[in-house]
Amino acid sequence: MRARTLRLMRGLGLLLAAGLAYAAFCLVTGWSIPCPFHLLTGWNCPGCGVTRMCLALLRLDLAGAWQANPGLMLLLPFLAVLLLSLAVRYIRTGRGLPSPGEQKLIWCGVAYLLFYGLLRNLWGI
């Protein structure tokens, strides 16, 4: 159990370090990774604005984060609970795969993001 906890913490630490390095790069240079979907179609994908949203969250600017991507902001609490549940299960049992119920929630989240992407482009939400 201790080895799994350490492995999970190392992975989370690397992910956090990579995210903070990318945020620092964006803040210093003003550049960010462009969305290939937006470049090809001119439409916003459900994730367009996620960099601006994360940078706003780092500044604790909830209004700015909401303005950057409200659809994903609504999904964040559910993602946090799901990831916490998966992490706890992995530490306790060594199983990291989602349960059938969690898989259904993940597919509902995917459907929500697709629906949000359509609304975002068709009605300017």
Coordinates of C-alpha atoms in Angstrom, one line a residue, residues 4-117:
R4 CA 1.3 2.5 -4.4
T5 CA 0.9 5.7 -2.4
L6 CA 4.5 6.8 -3.2
R7 CA 4.0 5.8 -6.9
L8 CA 0.8 7.9 -7.1
M9 CA 2.4 10.9 -5.3
R10 CA 5.4 10.8 -7.7
G11 CA 3.1 10.7 -10.7
L12 CA 1.0 13.6 -9.3
G13 CA 4.1 15.5 -8.5
L14 CA 5.4 15.1 -12.1
L15 CA 2.0 16.2 -13.5
L16 CA 1.9 19.2 -11.2
A17 CA 5.5 20.2 -12.1
A18 CA 4.7 19.9 -15.8
G19 CA 1.6 22.0 -15.4
L20 CA 3.3 24.7 -13.5
A21 CA 6.2 24.7 -16.0
Y22 CA 3.7 25.1 -18.8
A23 CA 1.9 27.9 -16.9
A24 CA 5.2 29.7 -16.3
F25 CA 6.1 29.4 -20.0
C26 CA 2.7 30.8 -21.0
L27 CA 3.0 33.7 -18.6
V28 CA 6.5 34.6 -19.5
T29 CA 6.2 34.2 -23.3
G30 CA 2.5 34.9 -23.9
W31 CA 2.4 31.8 -26.0
S32 CA 0.3 28.7 -25.5
I33 CA -0.4 25.5 -27.4
P34 CA -3.0 26.3 -30.1
C35 CA -6.1 24.1 -30.5
P36 CA -5.8 21.9 -33.6
F37 CA -9.6 21.6 -33.9
H38 CA -10.0 25.4 -33.8
L39 CA -7.2 25.9 -36.3
L40 CA -8.8 23.4 -38.8
T41 CA -12.5 24.4 -38.3
G42 CA -12.6 27.8 -36.8
W43 CA -14.9 26.4 -34.1
N44 CA -14.1 26.2 -30.4
C45 CA -13.8 22.6 -29.1
P46 CA -15.1 21.9 -25.6
G47 CA -11.5 22.3 -24.3
C48 CA -10.8 25.7 -26.0
G49 CA -9.9 28.1 -23.3
V50 CA -8.6 25.5 -20.8
T51 CA -5.2 27.2 -20.6
R52 CA -6.8 30.6 -19.8
M53 CA -9.1 28.9 -17.3
C54 CA -6.2 27.2 -15.5
L55 CA -4.1 30.4 -15.4
A56 CA -7.1 32.2 -14.0
L57 CA -7.6 29.5 -11.4
L58 CA -3.9 29.8 -10.4
R59 CA -4.7 33.5 -9.7
L60 CA -7.9 32.5 -7.9
D61 CA -9.9 34.4 -10.5
L62 CA -13.1 32.4 -10.6
A63 CA -14.8 34.9 -12.8
G64 CA -12.0 34.8 -15.4
A65 CA -11.9 31.0 -15.3
W66 CA -15.7 30.9 -15.9
Q67 CA -15.4 33.3 -18.8
A68 CA -12.6 31.2 -20.4
N69 CA -14.5 27.9 -20.3
P70 CA -17.8 27.7 -18.3
G71 CA -18.6 24.1 -19.5
L72 CA -15.4 22.7 -18.0
M73 CA -15.7 24.7 -14.9
L74 CA -19.0 23.0 -14.2
L75 CA -17.4 19.6 -14.8
L76 CA -14.4 20.2 -12.5
P77 CA -16.0 19.2 -9.2
F78 CA -17.2 15.9 -10.7
L79 CA -13.8 15.3 -12.2
A80 CA -12.1 15.9 -8.9
V81 CA -14.4 13.5 -7.0
L82 CA -13.9 10.8 -9.8
L83 CA -10.1 11.2 -9.7
L84 CA -10.0 11.1 -5.9
S85 CA -12.1 7.9 -5.9
L86 CA -9.8 6.3 -8.5
A87 CA -6.7 7.3 -6.5
V88 CA -8.1 6.0 -3.2
R89 CA -9.1 2.7 -4.8
Y90 CA -5.6 2.4 -6.4
I91 CA -3.9 3.0 -3.0
R92 CA -6.2 0.5 -1.2
T93 CA -6.4 -2.3 -3.8
G94 CA -3.9 -1.7 -6.5
R95 CA -6.8 -1.5 -9.1
G96 CA -6.7 1.8 -11.0
L97 CA -9.5 1.1 -13.5
P98 CA -12.9 2.8 -13.1
S99 CA -15.8 0.6 -11.9
P100 CA -18.7 0.1 -14.3
G101 CA -20.6 2.9 -12.5
E102 CA -17.7 5.2 -12.9
Q103 CA -17.3 4.3 -16.5
K104 CA -21.0 5.3 -17.1
L105 CA -20.2 8.7 -15.4
I106 CA -17.2 9.1 -17.6
W107 CA -19.3 8.5 -20.7
C108 CA -21.9 11.0 -19.4
G109 CA -19.1 13.5 -19.0
V110 CA -17.9 12.9 -22.6
A111 CA -21.5 13.3 -23.8
Y112 CA -21.8 16.5 -21.8
L113 CA -18.6 17.9 -23.3
L114 CA -19.8 17.1 -26.8
F115 CA -23.2 18.8 -26.1
Y116 CA -21.4 21.8 -24.6
G117 CA -19.2 22.0 -27.7

